[in-house]
Amino acid sequence: MNAFLSTRPGSRRAILSALLAASLTSVPARGQTPEGALNADDGTGAVKVCAPVAMPRWRSMIPAPKTWTFLDCMGFSGEMGASHFQLGCLFANVTPHAQKYAWGPVVAIEKAALAKPQPPMPNCGW
Protein backbone atom coordinates (compact mmCIF):
# COMPACT_ATOMS: atom_id res chain seq x y z
CA MET A 1 0.00 0.00 0.00
CA ASN A 2 1.27 3.47 -0.85
CA ALA A 3 1.97 5.44 2.33
CA PHE A 4 1.05 8.70 0.61
CA LEU A 5 -2.49 7.67 -0.27
CA SER A 6 -5.17 7.35 2.35
CA THR A 7 -8.70 6.62 1.21
CA ARG A 8 -11.61 4.92 2.88
CA PRO A 9 -12.25 1.46 1.41
CA GLY A 10 -15.37 1.34 -0.70
CA SER A 11 -15.54 5.09 -1.07
CA ARG A 12 -17.15 5.99 -4.39
CA ARG A 13 -15.19 9.26 -4.53
CA ALA A 14 -11.89 7.42 -4.02
CA ILE A 15 -12.69 5.00 -6.83
CA LEU A 16 -13.70 7.80 -9.21
CA SER A 17 -10.58 9.79 -8.31
CA ALA A 18 -8.37 6.78 -8.97
CA LEU A 19 -10.00 6.18 -12.35
CA LEU A 20 -9.60 9.85 -13.29
CA ALA A 21 -5.95 9.87 -12.22
CA ALA A 22 -5.29 6.69 -14.21
CA SER A 23 -6.85 8.19 -17.33
CA LEU A 24 -4.80 11.38 -16.98
CA THR A 25 -1.48 9.52 -16.89
CA SER A 26 -1.85 8.60 -20.56
CA VAL A 27 -2.23 12.26 -21.58
CA PRO A 28 1.02 14.20 -22.10
CA ALA A 29 1.40 16.89 -19.47
CA ARG A 30 1.90 20.51 -20.44
CA GLY A 31 3.46 23.27 -18.39
CA GLN A 32 1.02 25.89 -17.18
CA THR A 33 1.65 29.50 -18.07
CA PRO A 34 1.29 32.13 -15.32
CA GLU A 35 -1.52 33.78 -17.33
CA GLY A 36 -3.46 30.50 -17.45
CA ALA A 37 -3.14 29.73 -13.75
CA LEU A 38 -6.23 29.80 -11.57
CA ASN A 39 -5.99 32.66 -9.08
CA ALA A 40 -5.76 30.36 -6.09
CA ASP A 41 -6.28 32.85 -3.30
CA ASP A 42 -8.69 35.43 -4.75
CA GLY A 43 -12.21 34.26 -3.98
CA THR A 44 -11.69 30.58 -4.69
CA GLY A 45 -10.83 29.69 -1.12
CA ALA A 46 -7.92 27.58 -2.42
CA VAL A 47 -4.28 27.56 -1.39
CA LYS A 48 -1.44 26.09 -3.43
CA VAL A 49 0.77 23.74 -1.41
CA CYS A 50 4.30 22.56 -2.20
CA ALA A 51 5.44 19.39 -0.45
CA PRO A 52 9.14 18.42 -0.49
CA VAL A 53 9.52 14.67 0.14
CA ALA A 54 12.63 12.66 1.07
CA MET A 55 11.30 9.12 0.93
CA PRO A 56 11.00 7.34 3.31
CA ARG A 57 12.53 9.68 5.87
CA TRP A 58 10.51 12.88 5.88
CA ARG A 59 8.08 15.20 4.09
CA SER A 60 7.08 18.78 4.63
CA MET A 61 4.48 21.19 3.27
CA ILE A 62 4.48 24.93 2.66
CA PRO A 63 1.83 27.26 1.31
CA ALA A 64 3.07 28.42 -2.09
CA PRO A 65 2.55 31.89 -3.55
CA LYS A 66 0.02 31.96 -6.38
CA THR A 67 2.80 32.92 -8.81
CA TRP A 68 4.74 29.68 -8.16
CA THR A 69 4.88 27.04 -10.87
CA PHE A 70 5.76 23.38 -10.49
CA LEU A 71 9.36 24.36 -11.33
CA ASP A 72 9.45 26.63 -8.27
CA CYS A 73 8.19 23.81 -6.06
CA MET A 74 10.67 21.35 -7.56
CA GLY A 75 13.55 23.81 -7.10
CA PHE A 76 12.53 24.64 -3.54
CA SER A 77 12.20 20.95 -2.70
CA GLY A 78 15.68 20.26 -4.06
CA GLU A 79 17.11 23.10 -1.99
CA MET A 80 15.53 21.54 1.11
CA GLY A 81 17.35 18.26 0.43
CA ALA A 82 14.30 16.38 -0.83
CA SER A 83 14.48 13.68 -3.49
CA HIS A 84 10.85 14.12 -4.59
CA PHE A 85 8.10 16.73 -4.53
CA GLN A 86 4.31 16.85 -4.65
CA LEU A 87 1.89 19.60 -5.69
CA GLY A 88 -1.25 20.09 -3.66
CA CYS A 89 -4.33 22.25 -3.13
CA LEU A 90 -6.27 23.00 0.05
CA PHE A 91 -9.84 24.22 -0.47
CA ALA A 92 -11.91 26.34 1.92
CA ASN A 93 -15.06 26.93 -0.12
CA VAL A 94 -16.51 23.52 -0.89
CA THR A 95 -19.98 22.04 -0.71
CA PRO A 96 -20.77 19.80 2.27
CA HIS A 97 -19.05 16.42 2.09
CA ALA A 98 -16.72 17.56 -0.73
CA GLN A 99 -13.02 16.81 -0.49
CA LYS A 100 -11.13 19.77 0.95
CA TYR A 101 -7.73 18.85 -0.49
CA ALA A 102 -6.17 17.40 -3.62
CA TRP A 103 -2.68 16.03 -4.32
CA GLY A 104 -0.80 15.29 -7.49
CA PRO A 105 1.50 12.27 -7.61
CA VAL A 106 4.86 12.24 -5.87
CA VAL A 107 7.45 13.11 -8.54
CA ALA A 108 11.21 12.54 -8.43
CA ILE A 109 13.37 15.64 -8.73
CA GLU A 110 15.11 14.94 -12.02
CA LYS A 111 15.37 16.35 -15.52
CA ALA A 112 12.51 14.13 -16.75
CA ALA A 113 10.17 15.93 -14.30
CA LEU A 114 10.44 19.09 -16.42
CA ALA A 115 8.10 17.54 -19.01
CA LYS A 116 5.42 16.45 -16.54
CA PRO A 117 4.22 18.99 -13.94
CA GLN A 118 1.67 16.50 -12.45
CA PRO A 119 -0.86 18.95 -10.95
CA PRO A 120 -3.52 17.81 -8.49
CA MET A 121 -7.08 17.29 -9.64
CA PRO A 122 -8.94 19.56 -9.14
CA ASN A 123 -6.15 22.03 -9.78
CA CYS A 124 -5.88 25.33 -7.92
CA GLY A 125 -3.37 26.97 -10.23
CA TRP A 126 -0.43 24.64 -10.59
XYZ file of N, CA, C and O in Angstrom:
504
model
N 0.848 -1.187 0.000
C 0.000 0.000 0.000
C 0.882 1.234 0.000
O 1.880 1.289 0.686
N 0.516 2.230 -0.766
C 1.268 3.472 -0.853
C 1.029 4.298 0.402
O -0.092 4.618 0.742
N 2.087 4.695 1.090
C 1.966 5.443 2.334
C 1.428 6.851 2.109
O 0.959 7.489 3.031
N 1.490 7.346 0.872
C 1.050 8.700 0.609
C -0.427 8.793 0.268
O -0.976 9.866 0.173
N -1.079 7.666 0.062
C -2.492 7.674 -0.272
C -3.286 7.141 0.908
O -2.970 6.109 1.460
N -4.304 7.861 1.286
C -5.168 7.354 2.347
C -6.609 7.599 1.924
O -7.058 8.728 1.852
N -7.300 6.525 1.599
C -8.702 6.624 1.214
C -9.485 5.605 2.020
O -8.952 4.602 2.470
N -10.746 5.875 2.192
C -11.610 4.924 2.883
C -12.007 3.827 1.913
O -12.456 4.115 0.812
N -11.850 2.549 2.302
C -12.247 1.456 1.411
C -13.712 1.574 1.035
O -14.549 1.903 1.850
N -13.993 1.318 -0.248
C -15.369 1.335 -0.699
C -15.901 2.722 -1.005
O -17.040 2.874 -1.397
N -15.092 3.731 -0.824
C -15.541 5.093 -1.069
C -15.695 5.332 -2.566
O -14.765 5.141 -3.334
N -16.889 5.739 -2.965
C -17.150 5.994 -4.387
C -16.243 7.101 -4.911
O -15.712 7.017 -6.008
N -16.042 8.145 -4.118
C -15.195 9.255 -4.528
C -13.758 8.787 -4.740
O -13.105 9.191 -5.691
N -13.253 7.926 -3.886
C -11.889 7.425 -4.023
C -11.732 6.620 -5.307
O -10.730 6.738 -6.008
N -12.737 5.813 -5.620
C -12.689 5.000 -6.832
C -12.725 5.892 -8.068
O -11.942 5.719 -8.997
N -13.616 6.891 -8.074
C -13.696 7.803 -9.210
C -12.417 8.611 -9.372
O -11.945 8.828 -10.485
N -11.834 9.043 -8.248
C -10.580 9.792 -8.309
C -9.455 8.940 -8.873
O -8.642 9.411 -9.669
N -9.408 7.677 -8.471
C -8.367 6.779 -8.966
C -8.522 6.540 -10.465
O -7.542 6.520 -11.211
N -9.758 6.375 -10.915
C -9.999 6.185 -12.346
C -9.622 7.430 -13.134
O -9.018 7.339 -14.205
N -9.950 8.603 -12.614
C -9.599 9.846 -13.285
C -8.088 10.007 -13.344
O -7.535 10.351 -14.386
N -7.410 9.747 -12.241
C -5.950 9.867 -12.221
C -5.307 8.897 -13.202
O -4.360 9.246 -13.907
N -5.834 7.672 -13.284
C -5.285 6.685 -14.213
C -5.481 7.129 -15.656
O -4.601 6.957 -16.495
N -6.616 7.742 -15.952
C -6.855 8.192 -17.328
C -5.989 9.379 -17.688
O -5.617 9.564 -18.841
N -5.629 10.204 -16.710
C -4.797 11.378 -16.983
C -3.343 11.022 -17.221
O -2.615 11.786 -17.848
N -2.883 9.875 -16.728
C -1.477 9.520 -16.892
C -1.132 9.206 -18.336
O 0.025 9.264 -18.717
N -2.130 8.900 -19.165
C -1.855 8.601 -20.560
C -1.832 9.858 -21.426
O -1.467 9.807 -22.578
N -2.217 11.001 -20.848
C -2.226 12.259 -21.581
C -0.924 12.996 -21.307
O -0.527 13.145 -20.157
N -0.207 13.469 -22.350
C 1.023 14.199 -22.098
C 0.749 15.468 -21.301
O -0.177 16.210 -21.596
N 1.567 15.716 -20.303
C 1.396 16.892 -19.466
C 2.002 18.110 -20.148
O 2.981 18.011 -20.858
N 1.380 19.261 -19.905
C 1.901 20.510 -20.439
C 2.160 21.451 -19.276
O 1.406 21.475 -18.310
N 3.199 22.271 -19.399
C 3.464 23.274 -18.389
C 2.373 24.330 -18.409
O 1.800 24.631 -19.446
N 2.063 24.892 -17.279
C 1.023 25.890 -17.183
C 1.662 27.271 -17.207
O 2.629 27.520 -16.507
N 1.129 28.147 -18.009
C 1.650 29.504 -18.070
C 1.077 30.304 -16.915
O -0.027 30.028 -16.444
N 1.813 31.318 -16.427
C 1.288 32.125 -15.318
C -0.055 32.778 -15.669
O -0.921 32.911 -14.824
N -0.256 33.154 -16.948
C -1.519 33.776 -17.333
C -2.683 32.798 -17.253
O -3.821 33.184 -17.052
N -2.407 31.504 -17.445
C -3.458 30.504 -17.450
C -3.731 29.907 -16.085
O -4.605 29.067 -15.938
N -2.994 30.311 -15.077
C -3.142 29.727 -13.751
C -4.394 30.262 -13.058
O -4.724 31.434 -13.175
N -5.090 29.397 -12.371
C -6.229 29.805 -11.570
C -5.707 30.684 -10.442
O -4.681 30.404 -9.841
N -6.388 31.757 -10.157
C -5.986 32.657 -9.082
C -6.372 31.996 -7.764
O -7.494 32.134 -7.292
N -5.457 31.277 -7.179
C -5.762 30.357 -6.093
C -6.204 31.012 -4.799
O -6.816 30.362 -3.984
N -5.897 32.279 -4.582
C -6.283 32.850 -3.297
C -7.191 34.070 -3.419
O -7.363 34.793 -2.480
N -7.773 34.317 -4.575
C -8.694 35.435 -4.750
C -10.113 34.931 -4.964
O -10.561 34.760 -6.086
N -10.812 34.652 -3.892
C -12.210 34.262 -3.984
C -12.471 32.785 -4.171
O -13.597 32.345 -4.037
N -11.458 32.012 -4.491
C -11.686 30.580 -4.693
C -11.621 29.812 -3.387
O -12.086 28.692 -3.312
N -10.997 30.393 -2.379
C -10.830 29.691 -1.124
C -9.805 28.584 -1.215
O -9.790 27.678 -0.397
N -8.926 28.631 -2.235
C -7.925 27.581 -2.424
C -6.532 28.117 -2.149
O -6.241 29.283 -2.373
N -5.678 27.229 -1.658
C -4.282 27.563 -1.389
C -3.409 26.526 -2.080
O -3.637 25.321 -1.941
N -2.413 26.994 -2.826
C -1.444 26.087 -3.435
C -0.481 25.610 -2.349
O -0.077 26.387 -1.492
N -0.124 24.332 -2.398
C 0.771 23.739 -1.409
C 1.899 23.024 -2.139
O 1.665 22.294 -3.103
N 3.120 23.250 -1.678
C 4.295 22.563 -2.204
C 4.813 21.638 -1.101
O 4.997 22.066 0.035
N 5.017 20.372 -1.451
C 5.443 19.390 -0.454
C 6.756 18.729 -0.876
O 6.757 17.848 -1.737
N 7.884 19.147 -0.282
C 9.137 18.415 -0.488
C 9.051 17.062 0.220
O 8.499 16.960 1.316
N 9.588 16.026 -0.422
C 9.524 14.668 0.138
C 10.902 14.021 0.008
O 11.504 14.042 -1.061
N 11.401 13.457 1.090
C 12.632 12.661 1.067
C 12.243 11.266 1.532
O 12.277 10.962 2.713
N 11.818 10.437 0.579
C 11.295 9.121 0.932
C 12.406 8.212 1.436
O 13.488 8.243 0.866
N 12.174 7.404 2.431
C 10.996 7.344 3.309
C 11.198 8.125 4.596
O 10.484 7.919 5.564
N 12.147 9.035 4.620
C 12.533 9.682 5.874
C 11.623 10.811 6.330
O 11.255 10.873 7.497
N 11.300 11.736 5.443
C 10.510 12.885 5.878
C 9.759 13.518 4.714
O 10.059 13.261 3.559
N 8.783 14.353 5.056
C 8.084 15.200 4.094
C 7.682 16.463 4.821
O 7.570 16.488 6.040
N 7.475 17.506 4.070
C 7.079 18.783 4.631
C 6.068 19.417 3.693
O 5.881 18.945 2.567
N 5.419 20.469 4.129
C 4.479 21.186 3.271
C 4.612 22.671 3.560
O 4.784 23.072 4.710
N 4.517 23.477 2.487
C 4.484 24.925 2.663
C 3.386 25.497 1.775
O 3.121 24.968 0.698
N 2.737 26.576 2.228
C 1.825 27.264 1.307
C 2.683 27.958 0.256
O 3.705 28.557 0.569
N 2.292 27.842 -1.001
C 3.074 28.419 -2.088
C 2.384 29.680 -2.611
O 1.158 29.716 -2.715
N 3.157 30.704 -2.948
C 2.550 31.895 -3.555
C 1.836 31.533 -4.848
O 2.221 30.583 -5.533
N 0.803 32.276 -5.187
C 0.021 31.959 -6.377
C 0.846 32.058 -7.654
O 0.496 31.467 -8.661
N 1.958 32.773 -7.621
C 2.799 32.919 -8.810
C 3.739 31.733 -9.018
O 4.368 31.622 -10.062
N 3.844 30.823 -8.026
C 4.742 29.681 -8.156
C 4.226 28.707 -9.214
O 3.032 28.469 -9.331
N 5.176 28.121 -9.936
C 4.881 27.041 -10.871
C 5.436 25.752 -10.280
O 6.112 25.772 -9.244
N 5.203 24.644 -10.977
C 5.756 23.376 -10.488
C 7.283 23.434 -10.460
O 7.917 22.780 -9.633
N 7.899 24.223 -11.338
C 9.364 24.359 -11.326
C 9.849 25.015 -10.039
O 10.901 24.650 -9.510
N 9.087 25.994 -9.540
C 9.446 26.631 -8.269
C 9.376 25.633 -7.126
O 10.259 25.591 -6.266
N 8.328 24.819 -7.115
C 8.186 23.807 -6.060
C 9.300 22.770 -6.158
O 9.888 22.384 -5.153
N 9.605 22.335 -7.384
C 10.667 21.348 -7.564
C 12.006 21.928 -7.116
O 12.768 21.271 -6.397
N 12.293 23.174 -7.510
C 13.546 23.808 -7.103
C 13.641 23.992 -5.603
O 14.675 23.721 -4.988
N 12.561 24.456 -4.988
C 12.527 24.636 -3.539
C 12.757 23.304 -2.834
O 13.536 23.209 -1.886
N 12.079 22.277 -3.315
C 12.204 20.950 -2.702
C 13.642 20.447 -2.775
O 14.162 19.882 -1.806
N 14.280 20.655 -3.919
C 15.682 20.256 -4.060
C 16.583 21.009 -3.103
O 17.497 20.432 -2.501
N 16.318 22.292 -2.930
C 17.109 23.103 -1.991
C 16.936 22.628 -0.550
O 17.829 22.796 0.276
N 15.795 22.044 -0.234
C 15.529 21.537 1.112
C 16.129 20.153 1.334
O 16.037 19.608 2.425
N 16.738 19.578 0.298
C 17.351 18.262 0.430
C 16.408 17.113 0.113
O 16.715 15.956 0.405
N 15.263 17.425 -0.497
C 14.296 16.381 -0.831
C 14.710 15.669 -2.118
O 15.407 16.228 -2.955
N 14.254 14.444 -2.270
C 14.483 13.679 -3.493
C 13.268 13.714 -4.410
O 13.364 13.423 -5.592
N 12.110 14.094 -3.866
C 10.848 14.125 -4.588
C 10.062 15.372 -4.176
O 10.403 16.023 -3.186
N 8.993 15.647 -4.913
C 8.096 16.731 -4.527
C 6.674 16.368 -4.935
O 6.460 15.463 -5.734
N 5.718 17.095 -4.367
C 4.311 16.848 -4.650
C 3.572 18.178 -4.628
O 3.803 19.017 -3.759
N 2.702 18.393 -5.610
C 1.893 19.597 -5.691
C 0.537 19.324 -5.063
O -0.041 18.255 -5.268
N 0.033 20.289 -4.313
C -1.252 20.086 -3.664
C -2.099 21.339 -3.645
O -1.627 22.440 -3.945
N -3.369 21.159 -3.280
C -4.329 22.249 -3.129
C -5.139 22.002 -1.862
O -5.538 20.872 -1.597
N -5.375 23.050 -1.107
C -6.267 23.003 0.049
C -7.425 23.938 -0.263
O -7.211 25.084 -0.652
N -8.658 23.450 -0.104
C -9.845 24.218 -0.470
C -10.638 24.609 0.764
O -10.879 23.780 1.634
N -11.080 25.861 0.814
C -11.905 26.343 1.922
C -13.374 26.373 1.537
O -14.238 26.040 2.345
N -13.672 26.772 0.311
C -15.055 26.934 -0.125
C -15.511 25.724 -0.926
O -15.407 25.691 -2.145
N -16.013 24.721 -0.224
C -16.515 23.517 -0.886
C -17.902 23.208 -0.360
O -18.288 23.640 0.718
N -18.654 22.448 -1.147
C -19.980 22.038 -0.709
C -19.832 20.997 0.403
O -18.778 20.367 0.528
N -20.868 20.816 1.205
C -20.767 19.800 2.267
C -20.372 18.439 1.700
O -20.790 18.063 0.616
N -19.542 17.754 2.402
C -19.050 16.415 2.089
C -18.084 16.389 0.901
O -17.718 15.320 0.437
N -17.695 17.534 0.374
C -16.724 17.560 -0.726
C -15.316 17.470 -0.143
O -15.063 17.873 0.989
N -14.409 16.940 -0.930
C -13.023 16.805 -0.492
C -12.401 18.186 -0.390
O -12.539 19.008 -1.288
N -11.699 18.452 0.691
C -11.128 19.766 0.948
C -9.652 19.851 0.600
O -8.991 20.827 0.914
N -9.129 18.846 -0.078
C -7.729 18.852 -0.489
C -7.571 17.988 -1.729
O -8.422 17.155 -2.039
N -6.493 18.218 -2.445
C -6.171 17.405 -3.618
C -4.654 17.356 -3.745
O -3.963 18.344 -3.468
N -4.126 16.213 -4.145
C -2.684 16.028 -4.318
C -2.394 15.448 -5.685
O -3.102 14.555 -6.152
N -1.335 15.925 -6.298
C -0.804 15.288 -7.494
C 0.086 14.139 -7.050
O 0.314 13.945 -5.848
N 0.613 13.374 -7.989
C 1.500 12.270 -7.612
C 2.839 12.774 -7.079
O 3.239 13.906 -7.349
N 3.508 11.937 -6.338
C 4.860 12.239 -5.871
C 5.800 12.064 -7.067
O 5.772 11.022 -7.725
N 6.595 13.097 -7.356
C 7.451 13.110 -8.544
C 8.917 13.249 -8.114
O 9.238 14.068 -7.257
N 9.776 12.450 -8.714
C 11.210 12.538 -8.430
C 11.770 13.838 -8.990
O 11.359 14.299 -10.057
N 12.702 14.436 -8.256
C 13.371 15.644 -8.732
C 14.460 15.193 -9.692
O 15.509 14.692 -9.287
N 14.179 15.340 -10.971
C 15.105 14.937 -12.024
C 14.739 15.675 -13.301
O 13.678 16.283 -13.397
N 15.597 15.627 -14.275
C 15.373 16.347 -15.524
C 14.068 15.910 -16.200
O 13.360 16.729 -16.779
N 13.733 14.641 -16.121
C 12.510 14.132 -16.750
C 11.258 14.787 -16.164
O 10.221 14.852 -16.828
N 11.327 15.296 -14.934
C 10.169 15.932 -14.298
C 9.799 17.239 -14.991
O 8.664 17.706 -14.860
N 10.719 17.821 -15.743
C 10.440 19.086 -16.424
C 9.320 18.958 -17.446
O 8.638 19.922 -17.763
N 9.118 17.761 -17.980
C 8.095 17.541 -19.007
C 6.748 17.131 -18.430
O 5.788 16.978 -19.177
N 6.666 16.935 -17.133
C 5.415 16.450 -16.539
C 5.139 17.125 -15.196
O 5.513 16.615 -14.154
N 4.452 18.259 -15.190
C 4.222 18.986 -13.942
C 3.367 18.243 -12.924
O 3.498 18.464 -11.745
N 2.480 17.344 -13.344
C 1.670 16.503 -12.451
C 0.852 17.302 -11.432
O 1.012 17.127 -10.231
N -0.047 18.183 -11.895
C -0.863 18.953 -10.947
C -1.925 18.085 -10.275
O -2.276 17.026 -10.788
N -2.426 18.539 -9.133
C -3.523 17.814 -8.491
C -4.807 18.006 -9.283
O -4.910 18.886 -10.126
N -5.792 17.179 -8.996
C -7.076 17.292 -9.642
C -8.153 17.283 -8.582
O -8.259 16.299 -7.862
N -8.943 18.336 -8.363
C -8.942 19.559 -9.138
C -7.709 20.400 -8.861
O -7.108 20.309 -7.796
N -7.359 21.218 -9.834
C -6.152 22.025 -9.777
C -6.491 23.437 -9.313
O -7.469 24.010 -9.735
N -5.650 23.991 -8.436
C -5.881 25.334 -7.919
C -4.889 26.343 -8.499
O -4.685 27.396 -7.935
N -4.275 26.010 -9.603
C -3.373 26.966 -10.231
C -1.991 26.447 -10.536
O -1.143 27.194 -10.988
N -1.736 25.181 -10.258
C -0.426 24.635 -10.592
C -0.347 24.478 -12.085
O 0.560 24.375 -12.720
